[in-house]
Coordinates of C-alpha atoms and ligand atoms in Angstrom, one line a residue:
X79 CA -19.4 -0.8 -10.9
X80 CA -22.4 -0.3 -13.3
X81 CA -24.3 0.4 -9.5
X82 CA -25.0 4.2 -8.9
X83 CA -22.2 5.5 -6.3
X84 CA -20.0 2.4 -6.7
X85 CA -16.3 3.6 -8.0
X86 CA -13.5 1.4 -8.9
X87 CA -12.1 0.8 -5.2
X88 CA -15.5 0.2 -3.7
X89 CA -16.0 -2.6 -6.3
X90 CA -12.5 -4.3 -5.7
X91 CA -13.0 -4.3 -1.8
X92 CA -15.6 -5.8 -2.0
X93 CA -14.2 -8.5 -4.5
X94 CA -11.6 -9.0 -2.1
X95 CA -14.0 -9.6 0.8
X96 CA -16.4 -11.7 -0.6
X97 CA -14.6 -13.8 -3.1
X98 CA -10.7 -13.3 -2.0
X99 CA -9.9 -12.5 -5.3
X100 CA -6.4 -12.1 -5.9
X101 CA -6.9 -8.1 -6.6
X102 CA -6.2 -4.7 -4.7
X103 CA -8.1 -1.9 -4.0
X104 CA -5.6 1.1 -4.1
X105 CA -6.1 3.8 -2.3
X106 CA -3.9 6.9 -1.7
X107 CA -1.9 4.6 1.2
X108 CA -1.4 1.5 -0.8
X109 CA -0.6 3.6 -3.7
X110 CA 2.0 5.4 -1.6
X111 CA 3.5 1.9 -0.2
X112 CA 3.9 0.2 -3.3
X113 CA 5.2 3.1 -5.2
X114 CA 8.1 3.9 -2.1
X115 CA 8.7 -0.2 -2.3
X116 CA 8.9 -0.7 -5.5
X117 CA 10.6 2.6 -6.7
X118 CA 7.6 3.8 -9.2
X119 CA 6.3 6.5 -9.6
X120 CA 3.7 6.9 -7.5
X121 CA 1.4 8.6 -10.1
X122 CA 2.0 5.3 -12.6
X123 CA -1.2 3.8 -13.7
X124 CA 1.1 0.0 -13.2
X125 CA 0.6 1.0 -9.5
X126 CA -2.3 -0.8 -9.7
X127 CA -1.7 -3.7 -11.7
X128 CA 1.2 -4.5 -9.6
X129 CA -1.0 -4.4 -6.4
X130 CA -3.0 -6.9 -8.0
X131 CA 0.0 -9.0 -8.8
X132 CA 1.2 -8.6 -5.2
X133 CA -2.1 -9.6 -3.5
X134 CA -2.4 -13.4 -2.9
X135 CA -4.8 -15.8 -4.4
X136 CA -6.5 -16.9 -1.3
X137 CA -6.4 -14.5 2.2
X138 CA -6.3 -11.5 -0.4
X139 CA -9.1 -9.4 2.3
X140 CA -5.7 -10.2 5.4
X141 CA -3.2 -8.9 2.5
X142 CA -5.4 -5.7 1.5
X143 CA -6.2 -4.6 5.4
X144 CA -1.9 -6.0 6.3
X145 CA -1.6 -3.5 3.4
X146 CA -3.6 -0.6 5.0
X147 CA -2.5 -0.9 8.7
X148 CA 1.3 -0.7 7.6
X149 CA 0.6 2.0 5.7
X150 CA -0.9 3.8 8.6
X151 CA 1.3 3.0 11.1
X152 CA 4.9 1.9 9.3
X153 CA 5.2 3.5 5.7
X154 CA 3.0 6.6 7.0
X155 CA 2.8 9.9 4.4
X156 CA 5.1 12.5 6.1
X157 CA 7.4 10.5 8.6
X158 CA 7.9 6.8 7.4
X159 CA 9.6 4.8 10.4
X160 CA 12.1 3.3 7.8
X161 CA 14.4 3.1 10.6
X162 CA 12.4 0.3 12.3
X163 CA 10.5 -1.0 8.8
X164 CA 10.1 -4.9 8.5
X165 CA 11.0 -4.4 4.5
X166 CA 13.8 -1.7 4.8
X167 CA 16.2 -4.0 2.8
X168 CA 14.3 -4.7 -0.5
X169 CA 12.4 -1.4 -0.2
X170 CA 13.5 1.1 -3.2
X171 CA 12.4 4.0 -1.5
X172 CA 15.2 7.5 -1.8
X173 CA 13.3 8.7 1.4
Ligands
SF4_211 S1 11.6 1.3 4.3 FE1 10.5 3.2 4.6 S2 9.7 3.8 2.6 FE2 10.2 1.6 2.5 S3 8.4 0.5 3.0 FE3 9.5 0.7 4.9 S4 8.7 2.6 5.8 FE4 8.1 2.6 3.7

């Protein structure tokens, strides 16, 4: 991070992909996941200390992209397909 043009997230993905450090990089899709999942506020500066508790010692780069692509496609901003969701039952989402 001490790099010129290298924030937060940038450094953490590529923690992820070259070490498979059990951390997260949270973006505005993860952020939105864990916080509808979970039930916290999505604004909650935990959000990302709980990604990081989420994310798996070892395969961490799988868990951050599995992370992404649900996001995108599953747990999406306007229309989540709750309906058809893989996590429905534990998921603390009010949607
Ligand atoms: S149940 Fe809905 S809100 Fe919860 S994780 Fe699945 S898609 Fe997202």
């Amino acid at each position: 991070m001490e790099l010129h043009g290298v924030g937060e997230y940038t450094a953490r993905s590529v923690l992820i992909h070259v070490s498979e450090a059990g951390v997260a990089a949270v973006d505005v899709n993860v952020r939105r996941l864990v916080s509808r999942f979970l039930g916290v506020d999505s604004d909650a500066k935990a959000i990302k200390s709980i990604a990081d508790t989420l994310s798996p010692s070892d395969r961490s780069s799988d868990f951050q992209h599995a992370m992404l692509d649900f996001a995108a496609v599953v747990c999406t901003a306007q229309s989540p397909k709750c309906e058809s969701c893989p996590i429905e039952e534990r998921c603390q989402a009010e949607i």
